[in-house]
PDB file of C-alpha atoms and ligand atoms in Angstrom:
ATOM      1  CA  MET D 968       0.000   0.000   0.000  1.00 93.00           C
ATOM      2  CA  LYS D 969       1.356   3.411  -0.971  1.00 98.00           C
ATOM      3  CA  ASP D 970       1.562   6.330   1.473  1.00 98.00           C
ATOM      4  CA  MET D 971      -1.668   8.325   1.281  1.00 98.00           C
ATOM      5  CA  LEU D 972       0.109  11.494   2.320  1.00 98.00           C
ATOM      6  CA  LYS D 973       2.112  11.268  -0.914  1.00 98.00           C
ATOM      7  CA  ALA D 974      -0.883  10.603  -3.196  1.00 98.00           C
ATOM      8  CA  PRO D 975      -0.892  13.138  -6.067  1.00 98.00           C
ATOM      9  CA  PHE D 976      -4.658  13.665  -5.670  1.00 98.00           C
ATOM     10  CA  LEU D 977      -4.217  14.490  -1.964  1.00 98.00           C
ATOM     11  CA  THR D 978      -1.368  16.896  -2.722  1.00 98.00           C
ATOM     12  CA  GLU D 979      -3.457  18.608  -5.388  1.00 98.00           C
ATOM     13  CA  MET D 980      -6.441  18.875  -3.035  1.00 98.00           C
ATOM     14  CA  ILE D 981      -4.324  20.487  -0.308  1.00 99.00           C
ATOM     15  CA  ARG D 982      -2.705  22.868  -2.798  1.00 98.00           C
ATOM     16  CA  THR D 983      -6.130  23.919  -4.026  1.00 98.00           C
ATOM     17  CA  GLN D 984      -7.420  24.494  -0.486  1.00 98.00           C
ATOM     18  CA  THR D 985      -4.326  26.494   0.451  1.00 98.00           C
ATOM     19  CA  ASN D 986      -4.661  28.594  -2.679  1.00 98.00           C
ATOM     20  CA  MET D 987      -8.371  29.174  -2.107  1.00 98.00           C
ATOM     21  CA  TYR D 988      -7.661  30.330   1.439  1.00 98.00           C
ATOM     22  CA  ALA D 989      -4.962  32.682   0.116  1.00 98.00           C
ATOM     23  CA  HIS D 990      -7.529  34.167  -2.286  1.00 98.00           C
ATOM     24  CA  GLY D 991      -9.783  35.015   0.671  1.00 98.00           C
ATOM     25  CA  TRP D 992     -12.521  32.680  -0.516  1.00 98.00           C
ATOM     26  CA  ASP D 993     -12.553  30.412   2.552  1.00 98.00           C
ATOM     27  CA  GLU D 994     -12.678  32.255   5.838  1.00 98.00           C
ATOM     28  CA  ARG D 995     -12.820  30.058   8.955  1.00 98.00           C
ATOM     29  CA  ASN D 996     -14.350  26.732   7.840  1.00 98.00           C
ATOM     30  CA  GLY D 997     -15.962  28.281   4.750  1.00 98.00           C
ATOM     31  CA  GLY D 998     -15.953  26.166   1.613  1.00 98.00           C
ATOM     32  CA  ASN D 999     -15.827  22.480   0.786  1.00 99.00           C
ATOM     33  CA  ILE D1000     -14.530  20.277  -2.025  1.00 99.00           C
ATOM     34  CA  SER D1001     -15.278  16.788  -3.295  1.00 99.00           C
ATOM     35  CA  LEU D1002     -13.076  14.939  -5.765  1.00 99.00           C
ATOM     36  CA  LEU D1003     -14.269  11.755  -7.479  1.00 99.00           C
ATOM     37  CA  LEU D1004     -11.573   9.055  -7.605  1.00 98.00           C
ATOM     38  CA  ASP D1005     -11.329   5.863  -9.626  1.00 98.00           C
ATOM     39  CA  GLU D1006     -11.488   2.713  -7.526  1.00 98.00           C
ATOM     40  CA  LYS D1007      -8.068   1.703  -8.880  1.00 98.00           C
ATOM     41  CA  GLU D1008      -6.595   5.045  -7.880  1.00 97.00           C
ATOM     42  CA  ALA D1009      -8.061   4.850  -4.360  1.00 98.00           C
ATOM     43  CA  ALA D1010      -7.026   1.193  -3.907  1.00 98.00           C
ATOM     44  CA  GLU D1011      -3.357   2.132  -4.321  1.00 98.00           C
ATOM     45  CA  TYR D1012      -3.537   4.120  -1.080  1.00 98.00           C
ATOM     46  CA  VAL D1013      -6.271   2.568   1.093  1.00 98.00           C
ATOM     47  CA  ASN D1014      -7.494  -0.912   1.889  1.00 98.00           C
ATOM     48  CA  VAL D1015     -10.883  -0.804   0.202  1.00 98.00           C
ATOM     49  CA  ASN D1016     -12.008  -3.790   2.292  1.00 98.00           C
ATOM     50  CA  LYS D1017     -11.393  -2.021   5.602  1.00 98.00           C
ATOM     51  CA  VAL D1018     -14.148   0.415   6.496  1.00 98.00           C
ATOM     52  CA  ILE D1019     -13.090   2.555   9.460  1.00 98.00           C
ATOM     53  CA  ARG D1020     -16.553   3.977  10.120  1.00 98.00           C
ATOM     54  CA  ALA D1021     -19.916   3.887   8.357  1.00 98.00           C
ATOM     55  CA  ILE D1022     -21.551   7.320   8.499  1.00 98.00           C
ATOM     56  CA  PRO D1023     -25.185   7.931   7.474  1.00 98.00           C
ATOM     57  CA  THR D1024     -25.493  10.664   4.840  1.00 98.00           C
ATOM     58  CA  GLY D1025     -29.188  11.507   5.248  1.00 98.00           C
ATOM     59  CA  PHE D1026     -29.911  11.267   1.510  1.00 98.00           C
ATOM     60  CA  SER D1027     -29.827   8.690  -1.251  1.00 98.00           C
ATOM     61  CA  GLN D1028     -28.008   8.936  -4.580  1.00 98.00           C
ATOM     62  CA  PRO D1029     -28.083   5.472  -6.178  1.00 98.00           C
ATOM     63  CA  GLU D1030     -26.148   6.531  -9.323  1.00 98.00           C
ATOM     64  CA  LEU D1031     -23.095   7.152  -7.156  1.00 98.00           C
ATOM     65  CA  ASN D1032     -23.280   3.903  -5.194  1.00 98.00           C
ATOM     66  CA  GLY D1033     -19.785   2.417  -4.783  1.00 98.00           C
ATOM     67  CA  LYS D1034     -18.020   5.600  -5.901  1.00 98.00           C
ATOM     68  CA  TYR D1035     -14.981   6.969  -4.063  1.00 99.00           C
ATOM     69  CA  PHE D1036     -14.548  10.610  -3.092  1.00 99.00           C
ATOM     70  CA  LEU D1037     -11.903  12.621  -1.325  1.00 99.00           C
ATOM     71  CA  VAL D1038     -13.909  15.211   0.632  1.00 99.00           C
ATOM     72  CA  THR D1039     -13.209  18.075   3.013  1.00 99.00           C
ATOM     73  CA  GLY D1040     -14.383  17.756   6.616  1.00 99.00           C
ATOM     74  CA  THR D1041     -17.128  19.778   8.251  1.00 99.00           C
ATOM     75  CA  GLY D1042     -15.882  22.602  10.459  1.00 98.00           C
ATOM     76  CA  LYS D1043     -12.329  22.268   9.153  1.00 98.00           C
ATOM     77  CA  TYR D1044     -10.323  25.316   8.086  1.00 98.00           C
ATOM     78  CA  PHE D1045      -8.889  25.286   4.551  1.00 98.00           C
ATOM     79  CA  LYS D1046      -5.812  27.120   5.835  1.00 98.00           C
ATOM     80  CA  ASN D1047      -4.959  24.121   8.030  1.00 98.00           C
ATOM     81  CA  ALA D1048      -5.379  21.285   5.520  1.00 98.00           C
ATOM     82  CA  GLN D1049      -1.674  21.391   4.633  1.00 98.00           C
ATOM     83  CA  TYR D1050      -0.725  20.739   8.273  1.00 98.00           C
ATOM     84  CA  THR D1051      -3.380  18.214   9.342  1.00 98.00           C
ATOM     85  CA  PRO D1052      -4.709  16.466   6.217  1.00 98.00           C
ATOM     86  CA  GLU D1053      -5.526  13.257   8.088  1.00 98.00           C
ATOM     87  CA  THR D1054      -8.099  15.029  10.275  1.00 98.00           C
ATOM     88  CA  ASP D1055      -9.285  17.683   7.818  1.00 99.00           C
ATOM     89  CA  LEU D1056      -9.904  15.382   4.844  1.00 99.00           C
ATOM     90  CA  GLY D1057     -11.517  11.994   4.362  1.00 99.00           C
ATOM     91  CA  LEU D1058     -11.707   9.345   1.664  1.00 99.00           C
ATOM     92  CA  ILE D1059     -15.203   7.907   1.540  1.00 99.00           C
ATOM     93  CA  ARG D1060     -17.086   5.371  -0.560  1.00 99.00           C
ATOM     94  CA  LEU D1061     -20.831   5.708  -0.954  1.00 99.00           C
ATOM     95  CA  ALA D1062     -22.849   2.593  -0.080  1.00 98.00           C
ATOM     96  CA  ASP D1063     -26.531   1.645   0.453  1.00 98.00           C
ATOM     97  CA  GLY D1064     -27.552   3.705  -2.572  1.00 98.00           C
ATOM     98  CA  GLY D1065     -25.715   6.737  -1.214  1.00 98.00           C
ATOM     99  CA  GLN D1066     -27.306   6.596   2.239  1.00 98.00           C
ATOM    100  CA  THR D1067     -24.025   5.590   3.876  1.00 98.00           C
ATOM    101  CA  ALA D1068     -20.527   7.011   3.545  1.00 99.00           C
ATOM    102  CA  GLU D1069     -17.913   4.381   4.325  1.00 99.00           C
ATOM    103  CA  LEU D1070     -14.816   6.068   5.686  1.00 99.00           C
ATOM    104  CA  LEU D1071     -11.621   4.478   4.322  1.00 98.00           C
ATOM    105  CA  TRP D1072      -9.082   7.113   5.363  1.00 98.00           C
ATOM    106  CA  GLY D1073      -8.947  10.409   7.273  1.00 98.00           C
ATOM    107  CA  PHE D1074     -11.215  12.313   9.685  1.00 99.00           C
ATOM    108  CA  GLU D1075      -8.910  10.864  12.337  1.00 98.00           C
ATOM    109  CA  ASP D1076     -10.300  13.076  15.120  1.00 98.00           C
ATOM    110  CA  GLY D1077     -13.726  11.432  14.750  1.00 98.00           C
ATOM    111  CA  GLY D1078     -14.901  14.165  12.385  1.00 98.00           C
ATOM    112  CA  ARG D1079     -17.067  13.751   9.327  1.00 98.00           C
ATOM    113  CA  PHE D1080     -17.564  15.004   5.798  1.00 99.00           C
ATOM    114  CA  THR D1081     -18.749  18.518   4.944  1.00 99.00           C
ATOM    115  CA  SER D1082     -22.284  19.511   5.876  1.00 99.00           C
ATOM    116  CA  GLU D1083     -22.755  20.273   2.176  1.00 99.00           C
ATOM    117  CA  LEU D1084     -22.345  16.628   1.119  1.00 99.00           C
ATOM    118  CA  PRO D1085     -25.907  16.555  -0.302  1.00 99.00           C
ATOM    119  CA  ALA D1086     -25.159  19.478  -2.682  1.00 99.00           C
ATOM    120  CA  HIS D1087     -21.830  17.899  -3.646  1.00 99.00           C
ATOM    121  CA  MET D1088     -23.097  14.380  -4.321  1.00 99.00           C
ATOM    122  CA  MET D1089     -26.303  15.482  -6.057  1.00 99.00           C
ATOM    123  CA  SER D1090     -24.247  17.895  -8.195  1.00 99.00           C
ATOM    124  CA  HIS D1091     -21.752  15.152  -9.121  1.00 99.00           C
ATOM    125  CA  ALA D1092     -24.644  12.951 -10.248  1.00 99.00           C
ATOM    126  CA  ALA D1093     -26.109  15.812 -12.303  1.00 99.00           C
ATOM    127  CA  ARG D1094     -22.802  16.864 -13.913  1.00 98.00           C
ATOM    128  CA  LEU D1095     -21.747  13.276 -14.745  1.00 98.00           C
ATOM    129  CA  LYS D1096     -24.863  12.983 -16.899  1.00 98.00           C
ATOM    130  CA  VAL D1097     -23.798  16.069 -18.883  1.00 98.00           C
ATOM    131  CA  CYS D1098     -20.023  15.469 -18.796  1.00 98.00           C
ATOM    132  CA  PRO D1099     -18.854  11.929 -17.915  1.00 98.00           C
ATOM    133  CA  GLU D1100     -15.335  13.295 -17.206  1.00 98.00           C
ATOM    134  CA  ASN D1101     -16.512  15.568 -14.394  1.00 99.00           C
ATOM    135  CA  ARG D1102     -14.582  14.845 -11.185  1.00 99.00           C
ATOM    136  CA  VAL D1103     -14.783  17.944  -9.004  1.00 99.00           C
ATOM    137  CA  VAL D1104     -17.399  19.960  -7.158  1.00 99.00           C
ATOM    138  CA  LEU D1105     -16.034  22.947  -5.311  1.00 98.00           C
ATOM    139  CA  HIS D1106     -17.783  25.469  -3.043  1.00 99.00           C
ATOM    140  CA  CYS D1107     -16.459  28.689  -1.514  1.00 99.00           C
ATOM    141  CA  HIS D1108     -17.344  32.257  -0.489  1.00 99.00           C
ATOM    142  CA  PRO D1109     -15.562  34.678  -2.860  1.00 99.00           C
ATOM    143  CA  THR D1110     -16.105  38.276  -1.704  1.00 98.00           C
ATOM    144  CA  ASN D1111     -17.084  39.972  -4.964  1.00 98.00           C
ATOM    145  CA  ILE D1112     -19.527  37.409  -6.316  1.00 98.00           C
ATOM    146  CA  LEU D1113     -21.137  37.314  -2.861  1.00 98.00           C
ATOM    147  CA  ALA D1114     -21.351  41.137  -2.775  1.00 98.00           C
ATOM    148  CA  MET D1115     -22.802  41.169  -6.284  1.00 98.00           C
ATOM    149  CA  THR D1116     -25.795  39.079  -5.175  1.00 99.00           C
ATOM    150  CA  PHE D1117     -26.862  42.009  -2.944  1.00 98.00           C
ATOM    151  CA  VAL D1118     -26.901  44.665  -5.666  1.00 98.00           C
ATOM    152  CA  HIS D1119     -27.589  42.872  -8.969  1.00 98.00           C
ATOM    153  CA  THR D1120     -30.775  41.208 -10.156  1.00 98.00           C
ATOM    154  CA  LEU D1121     -30.596  37.433  -9.625  1.00 98.00           C
ATOM    155  CA  ASP D1122     -32.108  36.797 -13.058  1.00 98.00           C
ATOM    156  CA  GLU D1123     -29.691  34.232 -14.518  1.00 98.00           C
ATOM    157  CA  ARG D1124     -29.602  35.629 -18.023  1.00 98.00           C
ATOM    158  CA  GLU D1125     -28.959  39.160 -16.778  1.00 98.00           C
ATOM    159  CA  PHE D1126     -26.423  37.983 -14.194  1.00 99.00           C
ATOM    160  CA  THR D1127     -24.533  36.002 -16.834  1.00 99.00           C
ATOM    161  CA  ARG D1128     -24.597  38.827 -19.390  1.00 98.00           C
ATOM    162  CA  THR D1129     -23.225  41.295 -16.841  1.00 98.00           C
ATOM    163  CA  LEU D1130     -20.333  38.952 -16.039  1.00 98.00           C
ATOM    164  CA  TRP D1131     -19.593  38.153 -19.695  1.00 98.00           C
ATOM    165  CA  ARG D1132     -19.228  41.885 -20.363  1.00 98.00           C
ATOM    166  CA  MET D1133     -16.680  42.453 -17.595  1.00 98.00           C
ATOM    167  CA  CYS D1134     -13.742  40.829 -19.320  1.00 97.00           C
ATOM    168  CA  THR D1135     -13.086  39.698 -22.884  1.00 96.00           C
ATOM    169  CA  GLU D1136     -12.318  36.102 -21.961  1.00 95.00           C
ATOM    170  CA  CYS D1137     -15.312  35.402 -19.713  1.00 98.00           C
ATOM    171  CA  ILE D1138     -17.486  34.037 -22.503  1.00 98.00           C
ATOM    172  CA  MET D1139     -14.662  31.686 -23.477  1.00 98.00           C
ATOM    173  CA  VAL D1140     -14.297  30.329 -19.923  1.00 98.00           C
ATOM    174  CA  PHE D1141     -17.980  30.002 -19.061  1.00 98.00           C
ATOM    175  CA  PRO D1142     -20.049  30.039 -22.282  1.00 98.00           C
ATOM    176  CA  ASP D1143     -22.650  27.962 -20.421  1.00 98.00           C
ATOM    177  CA  GLY D1144     -23.239  30.958 -18.123  1.00 98.00           C
ATOM    178  CA  VAL D1145     -23.932  31.213 -14.442  1.00 98.00           C
ATOM    179  CA  ASN D1146     -27.024  29.845 -12.724  1.00 99.00           C
ATOM    180  CA  VAL D1147     -28.284  31.492  -9.559  1.00 99.00           C
ATOM    181  CA  LEU D1148     -30.162  30.078  -6.582  1.00 98.00           C
ATOM    182  CA  PRO D1149     -32.095  32.531  -4.427  1.00 98.00           C
ATOM    183  CA  TRP D1150     -31.223  32.352  -0.727  1.00 98.00           C
ATOM    184  CA  MET D1151     -31.938  29.002   0.897  1.00 98.00           C
ATOM    185  CA  LEU D1152     -30.768  27.396   4.124  1.00 98.00           C
ATOM    186  CA  CYS D1153     -27.428  25.718   3.467  1.00 98.00           C
ATOM    187  CA  GLY D1154     -26.373  22.203   4.475  1.00 98.00           C
ATOM    188  CA  THR D1155     -29.777  20.693   3.616  1.00 98.00           C
ATOM    189  CA  ASN D1156     -30.960  18.099   1.105  1.00 98.00           C
ATOM    190  CA  GLU D1157     -33.289  20.775  -0.316  1.00 98.00           C
ATOM    191  CA  ILE D1158     -30.476  23.143  -1.304  1.00 99.00           C
ATOM    192  CA  GLY D1159     -28.582  20.080  -2.552  1.00 99.00           C
ATOM    193  CA  ALA D1160     -31.404  19.096  -4.904  1.00 98.00           C
ATOM    194  CA  ALA D1161     -31.894  22.706  -6.049  1.00 99.00           C
ATOM    195  CA  THR D1162     -28.165  23.078  -6.755  1.00 99.00           C
ATOM    196  CA  ALA D1163     -28.044  19.815  -8.706  1.00 99.00           C
ATOM    197  CA  GLU D1164     -31.019  20.953 -10.790  1.00 99.00           C
ATOM    198  CA  LYS D1165     -29.098  24.137 -11.684  1.00 99.00           C
ATOM    199  CA  MET D1166     -25.970  22.072 -12.436  1.00 99.00           C
ATOM    200  CA  LYS D1167     -27.805  20.413 -15.328  1.00 98.00           C
ATOM    201  CA  THR D1168     -27.381  23.559 -17.437  1.00 98.00           C
ATOM    202  CA  ALA D1169     -24.206  25.264 -16.111  1.00 98.00           C
ATOM    203  CA  ARG D1170     -21.010  24.426 -14.243  1.00 98.00           C
ATOM    204  CA  ILE D1171     -21.344  27.479 -12.027  1.00 99.00           C
ATOM    205  CA  VAL D1172     -24.153  27.928  -9.494  1.00 99.00           C
ATOM    206  CA  VAL D1173     -24.184  31.069  -7.379  1.00 99.00           C
ATOM    207  CA  TRP D1174     -25.851  30.827  -3.978  1.00 99.00           C
ATOM    208  CA  ALA D1175     -27.277  34.287  -3.311  1.00 99.00           C
ATOM    209  CA  GLN D1176     -25.958  35.876  -0.105  1.00 98.00           C
ATOM    210  CA  HIS D1177     -23.708  32.859   0.446  1.00 98.00           C
ATOM    211  CA  GLY D1178     -21.162  31.914  -2.222  1.00 98.00           C
ATOM    212  CA  ILE D1179     -20.601  29.829  -5.302  1.00 99.00           C
ATOM    213  CA  TYR D1180     -20.367  26.253  -6.598  1.00 99.00           C
ATOM    214  CA  GLY D1181     -18.172  25.232  -9.493  1.00 99.00           C
ATOM    215  CA  ALA D1182     -17.795  21.875 -11.236  1.00 99.00           C
ATOM    216  CA  GLY D1183     -15.026  20.637 -13.480  1.00 98.00           C
ATOM    217  CA  ARG D1184     -12.998  17.744 -14.838  1.00 98.00           C
ATOM    218  CA  ASP D1185     -10.193  18.494 -12.418  1.00 98.00           C
ATOM    219  CA  LEU D1186      -9.388  20.823  -9.532  1.00 98.00           C
ATOM    220  CA  ASP D1187      -7.669  23.355 -11.782  1.00 98.00           C
ATOM    221  CA  GLU D1188     -10.655  23.620 -14.074  1.00 98.00           C
ATOM    222  CA  ALA D1189     -13.172  24.115 -11.238  1.00 98.00           C
ATOM    223  CA  PHE D1190     -10.823  26.594  -9.523  1.00 98.00           C
ATOM    224  CA  GLY D1191     -10.196  28.505 -12.761  1.00 98.00           C
ATOM    225  CA  LEU D1192     -13.915  28.791 -13.455  1.00 98.00           C
ATOM    226  CA  ILE D1193     -14.579  30.351 -10.069  1.00 98.00           C
ATOM    227  CA  GLU D1194     -11.484  32.533 -10.374  1.00 98.00           C
ATOM    228  CA  THR D1195     -12.763  33.949 -13.678  1.00 98.00           C
ATOM    229  CA  VAL D1196     -16.302  34.552 -12.408  1.00 99.00           C
ATOM    230  CA  GLU D1197     -14.954  36.190  -9.255  1.00 99.00           C
ATOM    231  CA  LYS D1198     -12.649  38.467 -11.261  1.00 98.00           C
ATOM    232  CA  ALA D1199     -15.584  39.556 -13.424  1.00 98.00           C
ATOM    233  CA  ALA D1200     -17.662  40.273 -10.299  1.00 99.00           C
ATOM    234  CA  GLU D1201     -14.791  42.353  -8.932  1.00 98.00           C
ATOM    235  CA  VAL D1202     -14.660  44.456 -12.096  1.00 98.00           C
ATOM    236  CA  TYR D1203     -18.435  44.872 -11.949  1.00 98.00           C
ATOM    237  CA  LEU D1204     -18.321  46.162  -8.385  1.00 98.00           C
ATOM    238  CA  LYS D1205     -15.522  48.589  -9.287  1.00 98.00           C
ATOM    239  CA  ILE D1206     -17.537  50.163 -12.110  1.00 98.00           C
ATOM    240  CA  ALA D1207     -21.191  49.616 -11.146  1.00 98.00           C
ATOM    241  CA  HIS D1208     -21.502  53.044  -9.499  1.00 97.00           C
ATOM    242  CA  LEU D1209     -19.561  54.953 -12.193  1.00 98.00           C
ATOM    243  CA  PRO D1210     -20.827  56.393 -15.489  1.00 98.00           C
ATOM    244  CA  ARG D1211     -20.312  53.728 -18.178  1.00 96.00           C
ATOM    245  CA  LEU D1212     -18.534  55.283 -21.178  1.00 98.00           C
ATOM    246  CA  ASN D1213     -17.683  52.007 -22.942  1.00 97.00           C
ATOM    247  CA  THR D1214     -19.003  48.491 -22.842  1.00 96.00           C
ATOM    248  CA  LEU D1215     -18.768  45.150 -24.615  1.00 98.00           C
ATOM    249  CA  THR D1216     -21.712  44.834 -27.004  1.00 98.00           C
ATOM    250  CA  ASP D1217     -23.625  41.717 -28.005  1.00 98.00           C
ATOM    251  CA  GLU D1218     -22.047  42.122 -31.421  1.00 98.00           C
ATOM    252  CA  GLN D1219     -18.579  41.879 -29.864  1.00 98.00           C
ATOM    253  CA  LEU D1220     -19.611  38.933 -27.689  1.00 98.00           C
ATOM    254  CA  LYS D1221     -20.745  37.160 -30.871  1.00 98.00           C
ATOM    255  CA  ILE D1222     -17.375  37.899 -32.507  1.00 98.00           C
ATOM    256  CA  MET D1223     -15.672  36.330 -29.443  1.00 98.00           C
ATOM    257  CA  GLU D1224     -17.986  33.319 -29.642  1.00 97.00           C
ATOM    258  CA  LYS D1225     -16.795  32.703 -33.224  1.00 97.00           C
ATOM    259  CA  GLY D1226     -13.185  33.610 -32.491  1.00 98.00           C
ATOM    260  CA  TYR D1227     -12.925  31.300 -29.483  1.00 97.00           C
ATOM    261  CA  GLY D1228     -14.998  28.542 -31.086  1.00 98.00           C
ATOM    262  CA  VAL D1229     -17.467  28.347 -28.173  1.00 98.00           C
ATOM    263  CA  LYS D1230     -21.260  28.335 -28.090  1.00 98.00           C
ATOM    264  CA  ALA D1231     -22.862  30.875 -25.794  1.00 98.00           C
ATOM    265  CA  ARG D1232     -25.838  29.644 -23.796  1.00 98.00           C
ATOM    266  CA  GLU D1233     -28.870  29.531 -26.074  1.00 98.00           C
ATOM    267  CA  GLY D1234     -30.845  32.767 -25.999  1.00 98.00           C
ATOM    268  CA  TYR D1235     -28.361  34.641 -23.829  1.00 98.00           C
ATOM    269  CA  LEU D1236     -27.102  36.967 -26.585  1.00 98.00           C
ATOM    270  CA  ASP D1237     -29.424  39.472 -28.300  1.00 97.00           C
TER     271      ASP D1237
HETATM  272  P1  13P F 194     -18.582  22.782   6.226  1.00 69.98           P
HETATM  273  O1  13P F 194     -17.548  23.218   7.240  1.00 69.98           O
HETATM  274  O2  13P F 194     -19.606  21.855   6.814  1.00 69.98           O
HETATM  275  O3  13P F 194     -17.942  22.251   4.989  1.00 69.98           O
HETATM  276  O4  13P F 194     -19.413  24.080   5.819  1.00 69.98           O
HETATM  277  C1  13P F 194     -18.785  25.194   5.271  1.00 69.98           C
HETATM  278  C2  13P F 194     -19.663  25.939   4.342  1.00 69.98           C
HETATM  279  O5  13P F 194     -19.169  26.708   3.537  1.00 69.98           O
HETATM  280  C3  13P F 194     -21.124  25.724   4.385  1.00 69.98           C
HETATM  281  O6  13P F 194     -21.751  26.212   3.250  1.00 69.98           O
HETATM  282 ZN1   ZN F 195     -20.626  27.885   2.318  1.00 69.98          ZN
END
């Protein structure tokens, strides 16, 4: 058995968490990540026949039965993951149709997976149907996108169009746009199901007055998506109160669409 602390996927997870903390997106225990692993990949580092603890999840997700995930722990600080990965992270396998998480490594202080596991698992199931290579669901609290949900309409088309216009490469990075959930109580199956529904049509879901979810094929892709959306929100907040002398037009967005070879979300350009 190889040393889990040297697993490339664990190293990449910790690097991502450390970087997210450095960006100011994960104050205190804010944020959570789940990374889907192949059984073969997991079996190099853990004994898949030795379940340390079986933890009820409180939801079912039969499509993900038997799947392995590296997940962040509830109440754990992203800034500390690099020092105490074996308590702050856990490797779980879903069983009983998703109703049980079998702990195979980590959470050594008796801790458990993030309170947002429903949103993560339901979003994985939704994204895998659209993109079978999807591996990551990532949640955090970036300042500008969060601030934007207080002063901008939450209409998804309008929200997306505002962000696309803030930087010439936005439409290339997220042509599928940004979906927005109105405020809901977090950590529940209800917000999980609502998030997964939104994940059917976009890889970014903004939680009004809370934060953002991003999905991707790897940690870099999910991180980069959120980074781009957050940068656009920052530009918006810098200019929202100033007279607008120039803007990006729909005509220019269409030129970018062609130039970048992407397809903007249907009906989102005039
Ligand atoms: P957890 O500590 O349970 O992951 O919760 C953090 C968070 O951001 C809730 O939305
Ligand atoms: Zn949160």
